[in-house]
Short mmCIF file of C-alpha atoms and ligand atoms in Angstrom, two decimals:
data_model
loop_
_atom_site.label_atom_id
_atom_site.label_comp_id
_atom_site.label_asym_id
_atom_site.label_seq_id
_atom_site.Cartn_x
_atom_site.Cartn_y
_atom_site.Cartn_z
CA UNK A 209 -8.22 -34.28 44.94
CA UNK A 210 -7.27 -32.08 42.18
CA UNK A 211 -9.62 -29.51 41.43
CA UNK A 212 -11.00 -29.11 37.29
CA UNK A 213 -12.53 -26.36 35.90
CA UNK A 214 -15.87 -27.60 35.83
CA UNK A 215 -18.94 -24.77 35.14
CA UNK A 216 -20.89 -24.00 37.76
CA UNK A 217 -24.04 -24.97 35.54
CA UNK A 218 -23.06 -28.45 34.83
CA UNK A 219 -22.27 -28.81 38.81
CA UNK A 220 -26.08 -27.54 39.53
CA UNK A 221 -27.23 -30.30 37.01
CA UNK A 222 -25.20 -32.72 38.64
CA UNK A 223 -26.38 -32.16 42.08
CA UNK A 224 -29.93 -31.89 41.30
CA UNK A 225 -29.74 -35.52 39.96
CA UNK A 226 -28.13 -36.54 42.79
CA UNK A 227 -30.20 -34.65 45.13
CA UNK A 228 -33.03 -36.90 43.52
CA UNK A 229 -31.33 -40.08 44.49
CA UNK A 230 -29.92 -40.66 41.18
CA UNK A 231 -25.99 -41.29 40.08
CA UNK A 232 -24.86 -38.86 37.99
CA UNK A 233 -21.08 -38.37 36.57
CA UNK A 234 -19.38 -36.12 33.90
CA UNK A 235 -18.02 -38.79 31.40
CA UNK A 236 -16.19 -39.41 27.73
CA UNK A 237 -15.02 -36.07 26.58
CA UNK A 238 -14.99 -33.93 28.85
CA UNK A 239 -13.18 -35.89 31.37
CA UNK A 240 -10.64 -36.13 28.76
CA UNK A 241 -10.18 -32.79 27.95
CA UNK A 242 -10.14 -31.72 31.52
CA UNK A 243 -7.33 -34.25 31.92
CA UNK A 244 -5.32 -33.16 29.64
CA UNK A 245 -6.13 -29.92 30.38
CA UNK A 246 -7.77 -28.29 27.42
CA UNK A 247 -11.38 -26.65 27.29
CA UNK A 248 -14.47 -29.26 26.81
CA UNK A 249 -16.48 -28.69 24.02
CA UNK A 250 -19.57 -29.90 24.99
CA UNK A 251 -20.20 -31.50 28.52
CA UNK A 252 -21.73 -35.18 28.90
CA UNK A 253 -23.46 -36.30 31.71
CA UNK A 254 -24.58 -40.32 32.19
CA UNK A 255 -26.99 -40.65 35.18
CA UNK A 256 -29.02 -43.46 36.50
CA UNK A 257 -31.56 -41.60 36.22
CA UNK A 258 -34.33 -42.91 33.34
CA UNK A 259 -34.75 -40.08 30.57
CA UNK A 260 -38.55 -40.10 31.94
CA UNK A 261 -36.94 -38.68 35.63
CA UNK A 262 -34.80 -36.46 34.29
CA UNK A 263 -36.82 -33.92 32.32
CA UNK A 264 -39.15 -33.09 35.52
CA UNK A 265 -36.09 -32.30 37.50
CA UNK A 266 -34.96 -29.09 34.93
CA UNK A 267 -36.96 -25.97 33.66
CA UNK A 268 -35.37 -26.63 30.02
CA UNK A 269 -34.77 -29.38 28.78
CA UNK A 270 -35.02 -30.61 25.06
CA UNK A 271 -35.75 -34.36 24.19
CA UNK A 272 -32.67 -34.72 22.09
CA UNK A 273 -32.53 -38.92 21.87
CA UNK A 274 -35.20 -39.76 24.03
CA UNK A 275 -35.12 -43.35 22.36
CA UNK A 276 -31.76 -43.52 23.29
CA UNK A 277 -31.80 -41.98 26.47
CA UNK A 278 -30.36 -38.73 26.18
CA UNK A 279 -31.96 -35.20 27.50
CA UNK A 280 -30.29 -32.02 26.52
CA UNK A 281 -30.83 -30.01 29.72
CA UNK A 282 -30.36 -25.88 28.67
CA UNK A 283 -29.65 -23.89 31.79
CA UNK A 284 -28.50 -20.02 31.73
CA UNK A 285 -24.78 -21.29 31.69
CA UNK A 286 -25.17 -23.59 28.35
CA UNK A 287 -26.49 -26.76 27.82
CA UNK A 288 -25.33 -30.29 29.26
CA UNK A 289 -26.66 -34.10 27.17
CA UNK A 290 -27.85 -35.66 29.84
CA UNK A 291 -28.26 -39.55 29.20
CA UNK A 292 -29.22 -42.51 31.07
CA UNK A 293 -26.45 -45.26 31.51
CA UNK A 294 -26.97 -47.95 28.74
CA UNK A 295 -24.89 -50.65 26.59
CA UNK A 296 -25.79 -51.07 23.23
CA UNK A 297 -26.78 -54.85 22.28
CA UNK A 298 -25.56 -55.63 18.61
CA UNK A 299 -24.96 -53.54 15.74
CA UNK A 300 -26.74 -55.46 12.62
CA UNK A 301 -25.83 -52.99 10.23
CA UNK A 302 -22.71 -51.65 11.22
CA UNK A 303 -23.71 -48.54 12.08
CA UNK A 304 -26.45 -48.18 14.85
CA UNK A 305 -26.72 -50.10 17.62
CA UNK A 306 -30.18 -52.06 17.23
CA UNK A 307 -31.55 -51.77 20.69
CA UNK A 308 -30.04 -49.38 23.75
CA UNK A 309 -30.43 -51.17 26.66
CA UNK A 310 -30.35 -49.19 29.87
CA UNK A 311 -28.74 -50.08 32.51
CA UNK A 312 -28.04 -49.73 36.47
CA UNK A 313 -24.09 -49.44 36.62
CA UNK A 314 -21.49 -46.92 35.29
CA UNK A 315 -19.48 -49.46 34.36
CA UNK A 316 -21.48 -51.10 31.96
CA UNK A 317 -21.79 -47.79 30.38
CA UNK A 318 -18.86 -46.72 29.83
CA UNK A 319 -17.41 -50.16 28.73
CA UNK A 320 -19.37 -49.21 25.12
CA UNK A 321 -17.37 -46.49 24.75
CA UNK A 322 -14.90 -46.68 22.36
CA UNK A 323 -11.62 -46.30 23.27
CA UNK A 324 -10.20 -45.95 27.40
CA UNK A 325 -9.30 -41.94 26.79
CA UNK A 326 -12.98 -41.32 25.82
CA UNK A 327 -13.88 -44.17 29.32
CA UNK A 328 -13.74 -42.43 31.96
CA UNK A 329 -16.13 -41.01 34.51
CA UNK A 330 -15.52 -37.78 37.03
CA UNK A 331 -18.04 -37.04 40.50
CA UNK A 332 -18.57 -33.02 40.94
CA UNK A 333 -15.58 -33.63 43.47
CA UNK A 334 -12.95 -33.85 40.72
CA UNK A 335 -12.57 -37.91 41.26
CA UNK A 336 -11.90 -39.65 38.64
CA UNK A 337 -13.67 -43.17 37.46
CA UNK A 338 -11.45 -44.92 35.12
CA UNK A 339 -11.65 -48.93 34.55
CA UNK A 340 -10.23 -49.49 31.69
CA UNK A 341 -6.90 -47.33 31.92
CA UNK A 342 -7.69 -44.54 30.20
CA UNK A 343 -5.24 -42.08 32.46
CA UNK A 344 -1.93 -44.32 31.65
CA UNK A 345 -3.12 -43.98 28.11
CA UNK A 346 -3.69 -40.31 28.87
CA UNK A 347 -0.61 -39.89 29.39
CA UNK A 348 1.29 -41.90 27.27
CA UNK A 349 -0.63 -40.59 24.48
CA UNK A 350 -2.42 -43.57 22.91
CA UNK A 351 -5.46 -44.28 21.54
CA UNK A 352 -6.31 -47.94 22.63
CA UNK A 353 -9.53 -49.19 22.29
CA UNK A 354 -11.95 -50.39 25.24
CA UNK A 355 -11.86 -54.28 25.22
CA UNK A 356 -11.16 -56.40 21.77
CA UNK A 357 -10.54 -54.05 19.28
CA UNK A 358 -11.46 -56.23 16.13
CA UNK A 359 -14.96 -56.88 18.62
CA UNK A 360 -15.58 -53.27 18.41
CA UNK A 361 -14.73 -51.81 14.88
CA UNK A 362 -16.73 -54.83 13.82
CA UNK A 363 -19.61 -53.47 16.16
CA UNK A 364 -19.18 -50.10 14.43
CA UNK A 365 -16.69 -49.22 11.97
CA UNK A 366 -16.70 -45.61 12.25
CA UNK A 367 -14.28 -46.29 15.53
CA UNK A 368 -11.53 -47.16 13.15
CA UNK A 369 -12.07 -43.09 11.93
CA UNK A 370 -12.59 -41.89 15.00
CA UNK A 371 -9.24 -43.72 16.22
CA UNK A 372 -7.69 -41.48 13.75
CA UNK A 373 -9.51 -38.15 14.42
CA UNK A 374 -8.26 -38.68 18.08
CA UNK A 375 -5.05 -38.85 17.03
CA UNK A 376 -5.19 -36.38 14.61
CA UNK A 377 -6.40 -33.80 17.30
CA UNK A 378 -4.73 -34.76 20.12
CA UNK A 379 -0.96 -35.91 18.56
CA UNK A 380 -2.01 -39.33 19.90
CA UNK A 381 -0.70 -42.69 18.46
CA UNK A 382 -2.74 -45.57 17.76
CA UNK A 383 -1.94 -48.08 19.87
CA UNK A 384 -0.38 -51.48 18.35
CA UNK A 385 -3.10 -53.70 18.78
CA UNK A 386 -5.92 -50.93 17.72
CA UNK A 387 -3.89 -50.72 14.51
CA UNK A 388 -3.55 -53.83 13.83
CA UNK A 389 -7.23 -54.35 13.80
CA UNK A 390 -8.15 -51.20 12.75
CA UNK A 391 -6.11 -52.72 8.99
CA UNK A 392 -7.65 -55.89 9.29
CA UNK A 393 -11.26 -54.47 9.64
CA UNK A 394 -10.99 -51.71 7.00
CA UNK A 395 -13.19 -53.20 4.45
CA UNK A 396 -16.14 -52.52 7.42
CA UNK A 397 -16.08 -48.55 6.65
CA UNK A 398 -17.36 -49.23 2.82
CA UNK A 399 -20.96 -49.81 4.72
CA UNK A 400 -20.61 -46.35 6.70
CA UNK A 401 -22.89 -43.65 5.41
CA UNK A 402 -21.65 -40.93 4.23
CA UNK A 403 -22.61 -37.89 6.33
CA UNK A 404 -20.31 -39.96 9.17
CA UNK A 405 -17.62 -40.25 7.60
CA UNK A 406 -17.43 -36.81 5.98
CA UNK A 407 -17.98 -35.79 9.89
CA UNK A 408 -14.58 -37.39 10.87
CA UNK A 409 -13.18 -36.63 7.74
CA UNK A 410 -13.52 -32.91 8.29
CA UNK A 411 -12.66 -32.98 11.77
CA UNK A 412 -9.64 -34.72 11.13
CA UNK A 413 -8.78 -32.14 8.14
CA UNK A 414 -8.92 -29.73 11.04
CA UNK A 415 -7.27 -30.85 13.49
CA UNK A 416 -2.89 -30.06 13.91
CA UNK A 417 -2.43 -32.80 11.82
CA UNK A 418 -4.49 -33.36 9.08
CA UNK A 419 -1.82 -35.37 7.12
CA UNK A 420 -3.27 -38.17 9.59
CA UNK A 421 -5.82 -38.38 6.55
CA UNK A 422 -2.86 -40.17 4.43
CA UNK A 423 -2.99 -43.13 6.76
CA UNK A 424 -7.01 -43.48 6.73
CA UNK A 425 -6.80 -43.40 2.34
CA UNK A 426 -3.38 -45.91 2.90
CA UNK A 427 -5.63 -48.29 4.70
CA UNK A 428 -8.54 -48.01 2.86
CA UNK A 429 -10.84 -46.51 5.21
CA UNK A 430 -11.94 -44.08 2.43
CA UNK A 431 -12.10 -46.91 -0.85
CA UNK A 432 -15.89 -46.05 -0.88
CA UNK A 433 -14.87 -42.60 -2.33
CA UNK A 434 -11.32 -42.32 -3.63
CA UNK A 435 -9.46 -45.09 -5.26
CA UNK A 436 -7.12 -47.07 -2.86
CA UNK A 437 -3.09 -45.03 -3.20
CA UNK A 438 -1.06 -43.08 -1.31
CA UNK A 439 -0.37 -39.33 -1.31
CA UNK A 440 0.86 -36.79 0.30
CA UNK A 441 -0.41 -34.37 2.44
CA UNK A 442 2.57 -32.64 4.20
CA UNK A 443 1.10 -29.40 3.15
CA UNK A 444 -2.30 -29.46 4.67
CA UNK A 445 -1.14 -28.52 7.72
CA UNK A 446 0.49 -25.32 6.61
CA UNK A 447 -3.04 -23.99 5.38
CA UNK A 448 -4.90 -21.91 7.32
CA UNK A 449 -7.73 -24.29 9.43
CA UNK A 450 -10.76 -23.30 7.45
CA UNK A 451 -13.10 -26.46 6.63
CA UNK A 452 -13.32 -24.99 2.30
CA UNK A 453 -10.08 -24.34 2.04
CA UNK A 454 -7.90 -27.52 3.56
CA UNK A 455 -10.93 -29.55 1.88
CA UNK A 456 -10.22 -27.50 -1.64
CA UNK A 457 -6.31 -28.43 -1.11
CA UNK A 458 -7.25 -31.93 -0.23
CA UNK A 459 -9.28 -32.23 -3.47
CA UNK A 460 -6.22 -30.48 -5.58
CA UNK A 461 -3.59 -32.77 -3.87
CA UNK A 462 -6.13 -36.02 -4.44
CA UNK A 463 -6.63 -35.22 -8.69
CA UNK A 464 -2.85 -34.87 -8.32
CA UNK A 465 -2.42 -38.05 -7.95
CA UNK A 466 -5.02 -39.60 -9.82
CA UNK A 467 -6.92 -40.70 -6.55
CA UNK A 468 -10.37 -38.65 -7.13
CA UNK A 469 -11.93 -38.54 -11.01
CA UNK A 470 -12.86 -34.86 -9.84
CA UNK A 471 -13.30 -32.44 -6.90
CA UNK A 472 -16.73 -32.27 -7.28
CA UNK A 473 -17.57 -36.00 -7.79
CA UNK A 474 -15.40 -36.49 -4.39
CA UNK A 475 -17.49 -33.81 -2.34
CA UNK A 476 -20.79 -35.26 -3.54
CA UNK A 477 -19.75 -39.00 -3.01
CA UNK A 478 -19.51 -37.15 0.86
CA UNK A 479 -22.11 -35.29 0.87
CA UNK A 480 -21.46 -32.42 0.94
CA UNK A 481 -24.13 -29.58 0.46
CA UNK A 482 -24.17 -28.20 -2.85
CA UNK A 483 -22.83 -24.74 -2.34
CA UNK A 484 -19.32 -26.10 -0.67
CA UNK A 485 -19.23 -28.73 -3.48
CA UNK A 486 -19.78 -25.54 -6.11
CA UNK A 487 -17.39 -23.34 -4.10
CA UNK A 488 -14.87 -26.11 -3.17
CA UNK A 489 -14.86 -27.14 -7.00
CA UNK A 490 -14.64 -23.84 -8.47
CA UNK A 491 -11.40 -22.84 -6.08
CA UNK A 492 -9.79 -26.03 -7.00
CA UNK A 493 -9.79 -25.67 -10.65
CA UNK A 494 -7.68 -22.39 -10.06
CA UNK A 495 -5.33 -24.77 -8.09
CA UNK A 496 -5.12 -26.86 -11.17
CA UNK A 497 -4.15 -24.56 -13.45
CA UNK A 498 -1.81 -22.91 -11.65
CA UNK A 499 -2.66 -19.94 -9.30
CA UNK A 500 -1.77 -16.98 -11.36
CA UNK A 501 1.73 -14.74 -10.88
CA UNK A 502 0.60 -11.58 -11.90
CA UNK A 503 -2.60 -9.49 -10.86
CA UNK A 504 -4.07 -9.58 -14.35
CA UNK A 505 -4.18 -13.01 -13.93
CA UNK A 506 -5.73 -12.55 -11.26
CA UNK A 507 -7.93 -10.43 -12.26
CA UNK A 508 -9.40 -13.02 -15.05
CA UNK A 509 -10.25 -15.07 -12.40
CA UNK A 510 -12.02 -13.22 -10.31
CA UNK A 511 -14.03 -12.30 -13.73
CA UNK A 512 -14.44 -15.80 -14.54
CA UNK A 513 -14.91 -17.42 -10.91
CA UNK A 514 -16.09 -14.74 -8.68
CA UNK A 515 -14.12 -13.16 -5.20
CA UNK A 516 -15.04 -16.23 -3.39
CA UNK A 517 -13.34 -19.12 -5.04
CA UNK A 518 -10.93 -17.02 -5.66
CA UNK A 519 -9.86 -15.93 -1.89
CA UNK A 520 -10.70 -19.56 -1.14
CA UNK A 521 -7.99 -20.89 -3.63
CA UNK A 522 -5.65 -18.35 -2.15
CA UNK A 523 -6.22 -19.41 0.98
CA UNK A 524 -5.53 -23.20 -0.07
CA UNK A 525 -2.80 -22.29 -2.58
CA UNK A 526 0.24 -23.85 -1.14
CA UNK A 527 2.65 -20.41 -2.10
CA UNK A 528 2.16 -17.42 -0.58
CA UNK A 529 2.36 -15.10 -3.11
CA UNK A 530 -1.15 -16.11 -3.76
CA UNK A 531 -2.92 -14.03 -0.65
CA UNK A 532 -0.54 -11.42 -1.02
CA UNK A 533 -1.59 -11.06 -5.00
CA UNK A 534 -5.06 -11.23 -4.21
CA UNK A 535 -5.27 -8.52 -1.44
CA UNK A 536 -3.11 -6.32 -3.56
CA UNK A 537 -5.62 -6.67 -6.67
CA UNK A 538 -8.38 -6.39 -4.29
CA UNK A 539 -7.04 -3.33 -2.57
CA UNK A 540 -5.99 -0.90 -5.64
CA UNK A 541 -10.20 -0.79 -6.34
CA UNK A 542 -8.91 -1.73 -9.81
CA UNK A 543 -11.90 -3.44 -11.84
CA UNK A 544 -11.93 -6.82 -12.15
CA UNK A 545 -15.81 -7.33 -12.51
CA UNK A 546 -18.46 -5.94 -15.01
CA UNK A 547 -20.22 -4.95 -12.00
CA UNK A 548 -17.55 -2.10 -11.69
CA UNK A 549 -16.34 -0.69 -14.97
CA UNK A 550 -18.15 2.67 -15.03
CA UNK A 551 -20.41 2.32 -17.87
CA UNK A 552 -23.28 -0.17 -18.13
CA UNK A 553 -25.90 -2.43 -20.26
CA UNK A 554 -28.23 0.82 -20.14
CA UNK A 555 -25.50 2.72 -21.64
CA UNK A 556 -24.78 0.09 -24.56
CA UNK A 557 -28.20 -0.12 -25.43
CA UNK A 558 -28.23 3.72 -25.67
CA UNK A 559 -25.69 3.88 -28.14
CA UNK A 560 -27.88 1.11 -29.80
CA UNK A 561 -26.41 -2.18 -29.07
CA UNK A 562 -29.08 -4.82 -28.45
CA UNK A 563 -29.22 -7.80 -27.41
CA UNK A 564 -26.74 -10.32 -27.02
CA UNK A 565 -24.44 -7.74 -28.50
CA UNK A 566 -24.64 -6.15 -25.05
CA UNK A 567 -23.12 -8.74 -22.66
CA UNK A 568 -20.38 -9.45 -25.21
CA UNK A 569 -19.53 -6.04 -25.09
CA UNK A 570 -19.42 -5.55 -21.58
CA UNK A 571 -17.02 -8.79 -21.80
CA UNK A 572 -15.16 -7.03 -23.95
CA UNK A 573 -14.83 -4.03 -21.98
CA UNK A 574 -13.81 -5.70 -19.33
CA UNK A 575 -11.20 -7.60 -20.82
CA UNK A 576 -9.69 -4.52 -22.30
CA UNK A 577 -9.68 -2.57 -18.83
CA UNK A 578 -8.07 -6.00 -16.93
CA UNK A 579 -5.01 -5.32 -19.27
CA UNK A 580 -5.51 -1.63 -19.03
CA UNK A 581 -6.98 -0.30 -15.77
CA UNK A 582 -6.39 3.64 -17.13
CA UNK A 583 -8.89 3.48 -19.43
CA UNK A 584 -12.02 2.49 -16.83
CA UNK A 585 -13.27 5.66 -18.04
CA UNK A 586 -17.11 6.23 -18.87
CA UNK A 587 -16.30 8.40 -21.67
CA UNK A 588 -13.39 6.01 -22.85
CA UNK A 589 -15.28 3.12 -22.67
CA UNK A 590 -18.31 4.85 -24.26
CA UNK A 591 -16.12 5.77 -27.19
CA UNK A 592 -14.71 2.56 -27.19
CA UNK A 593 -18.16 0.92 -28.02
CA UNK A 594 -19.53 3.25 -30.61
CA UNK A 595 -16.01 3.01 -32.67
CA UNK A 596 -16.16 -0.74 -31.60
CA UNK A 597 -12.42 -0.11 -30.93
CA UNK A 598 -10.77 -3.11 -30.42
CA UNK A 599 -13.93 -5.01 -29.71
CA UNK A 600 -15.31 -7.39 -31.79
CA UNK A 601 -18.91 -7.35 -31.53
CA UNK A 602 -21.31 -10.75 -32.55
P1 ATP B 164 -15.58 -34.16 20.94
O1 ATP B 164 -14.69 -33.36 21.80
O2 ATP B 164 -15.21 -34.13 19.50
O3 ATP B 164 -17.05 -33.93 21.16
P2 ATP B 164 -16.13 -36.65 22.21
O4 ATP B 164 -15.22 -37.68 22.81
O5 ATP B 164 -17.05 -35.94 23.13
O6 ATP B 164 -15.25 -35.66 21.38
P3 ATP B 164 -18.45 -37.46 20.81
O7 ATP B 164 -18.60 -37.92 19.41
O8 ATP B 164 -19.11 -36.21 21.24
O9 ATP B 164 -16.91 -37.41 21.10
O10 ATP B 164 -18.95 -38.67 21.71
C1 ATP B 164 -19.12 -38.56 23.12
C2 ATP B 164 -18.66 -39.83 23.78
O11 ATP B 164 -19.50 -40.92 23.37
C3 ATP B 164 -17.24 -40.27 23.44
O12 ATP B 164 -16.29 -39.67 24.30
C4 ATP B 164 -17.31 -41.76 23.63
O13 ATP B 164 -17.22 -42.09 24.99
C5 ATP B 164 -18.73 -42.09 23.18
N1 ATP B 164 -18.81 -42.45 21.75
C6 ATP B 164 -19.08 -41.62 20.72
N2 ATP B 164 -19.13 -42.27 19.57
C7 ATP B 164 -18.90 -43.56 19.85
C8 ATP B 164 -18.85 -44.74 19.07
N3 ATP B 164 -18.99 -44.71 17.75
N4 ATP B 164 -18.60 -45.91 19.72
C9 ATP B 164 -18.45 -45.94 21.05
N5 ATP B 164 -18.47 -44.87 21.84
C10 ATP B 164 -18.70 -43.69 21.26
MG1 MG B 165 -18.55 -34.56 22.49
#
């Protein structure tokens, strides 16, 4: 039997169910990863075991989904979800299951599961469990549901997304069938909520091939918050893998083409939380208008828009003079703020300006030191105000 890296922690929690009379397997991701050889993110564990026996049997343990069966179980190594095995019944509302039904076999449980790559079971010995072919499909690379694929998206919709995020991350293909339904039941993902679909959306945008997010706006998996086109998203991948700034060039890309009214109205349709949407937005109008060629460009828009949205639009900017402008501004500790020209409100108002007068100054200042970085003087400036030089005061 081949041997997998499994942590010595989940092992312990494994035999300790056992050693209680209970079955207890690693199963869904991790079995997948571990096939295919890359480093499980978080370990699963289905037992027999009901969640009421499992808690006594660890020190830690955190009551994660106790209505649906699961125990988090934290042990010096990390943590492990522990969950009874369980089907679900029917899914009323497309999204949860109504009842979880728990049940005696393994197989049951992982015949819910969605597709045969995220189906299998593994014993502490390495063995593997698979019923529904998830291994061939391993390695031939396709995502295939488990059982009648219209059956399940219409059970839950967000498997048509999640068909695509596992393709996106692992360079899968969909398999024919799985397509074919996952087009016929597209209209289904209008009734997801939000926060799960910007889940998959993100992790998708992520992933080595976010341009997979083409196909889920081609087949309309995202008509609840874009308007049904095509575009192209060759780019994406190019862009470093940061969540604000592949979702920023997303956005950009999107107005492009007439798909989104705006950035902002896109992110909130999602959910996102209000500083990304503020950030996001903010670094996307800079994409808009044309990431500026020279550094007193860019200057003006760290005045207008602040360090963050700018380095953020650099960092989704699809040139790379952008970055490269940016650091160079940023390194010459040239002023680009009010914050750093070396005189200040306190000083205006001792000259006498009052008011209002003083912030359009300082404006004005800093306008005349973006074109002329010499003169971020306090005595230049100073003289600058009291002859008004330049400067037209309100
Ligand atoms: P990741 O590495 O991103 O955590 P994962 O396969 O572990 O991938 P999860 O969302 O953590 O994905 O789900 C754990 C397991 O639960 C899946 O492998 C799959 O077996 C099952 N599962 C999750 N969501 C669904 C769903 N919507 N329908 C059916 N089975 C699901
Ligand atoms: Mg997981």
């Amino acid at each position: 039997m081949k041997k997998y890296d499994i942590p010595e922690y989940v092992l312990q929690i494994l035999s300790r169910l056992k050693g209680a009379g209970f079955e207890a397997y690693i199963v869904g991701g991790p079995v997948r990863d571990l096939l295919l050889g890359r480093a499980p993110l978080d370990w699963d564990i289905a037992t027999s075991a009901l969640p009421s026996e499992i808690s006594p049997l660890f020190e830690r343990t955190i009551e994660t989904g106790i209505r649906h069966g699961t125990v988090t179980v934290l042990s010096e190594g990390g943590r492990a979800e522990v969950t009874t095995f369980r089907k679900e019944s029917s899914y009323s509302d497309l999204r949860h299951p109504d009842e979880v039904i728990f049940v005696s076999d393994l197989r049951q449980d992982l015949m819910r599961r969605d597709f045969t790559i995220n189906a299998m079971a593994m014993t502490p010995e390495g063995r593997v469990i698979d019923y529904f072919g998830g291994g061939a499909d391993l390695e031939r690379g396709l995502v295939r549901c488990v059982g009648d694929p219209v059956t399940r998206f219409g059970e839950d919709a967000l498997r048509m997304l999640r068909a695509l995020r596992f393709k996106a991350v692992l360079g899968f293909e969909v398999e024919a069938r799985t397509l074919e339904a996952l087009k016929d039941c597209s209209h289904l993902a209008l009734a997801l909520s939000a926060e799960r679909v910007r889940d998959e959306l993100v992790k998708i945008l992520l992933s080595g091939s976010p341009e997979t997010l083409e196909s889920a706006i081609e087949y309309g998996l995202l008509n609840a918050y874009l308007k049904p086109g095509v575009v192209n998203l060759d780019g994406l991948s190019g862009l470093c893998a940061g969540e604000h700034a592949r979702l920023c060039a997303l956005c950009f890309l999107l107005e492009k083409r007439g798909l989104i009214e705006s950035p902002e109205s896109f992110l909130r349709g999602l959910r996102f939380s209000g500083a990304a949407v503020s950030l996001v937005k903010s670094a996307a109008s800079i994409l808009k208008s044309g990431f500026p060629n020279d550094e007193k460009g860019v200057k003006r828009i760290l005045a207008a828009l602040g360090r963050e949205a700018v380095s953020l639009a650099s960092e989704a900017s699809f040139g790379e003079d952008a970055a490269r402008l940016l650091e160079s501004v940023l390194s010459s500790g040239e002023c680009w703020s009010i914050k750093q020209l070396k005189i200040n409100g306190s000083d205006l108002e001792n000259i006498g300006l009052r008011g209002v007068q003083v912030g359009t100054a300082l404006s004005a200042l800093l306008e005349h030191v973006i074109e002329h970085p010499l003169d971020n003087e306090r005595n230049i400036l100073l003289n600058m105000a009291k002859n008004q030089l330049n400067i037209t005061l309100t």
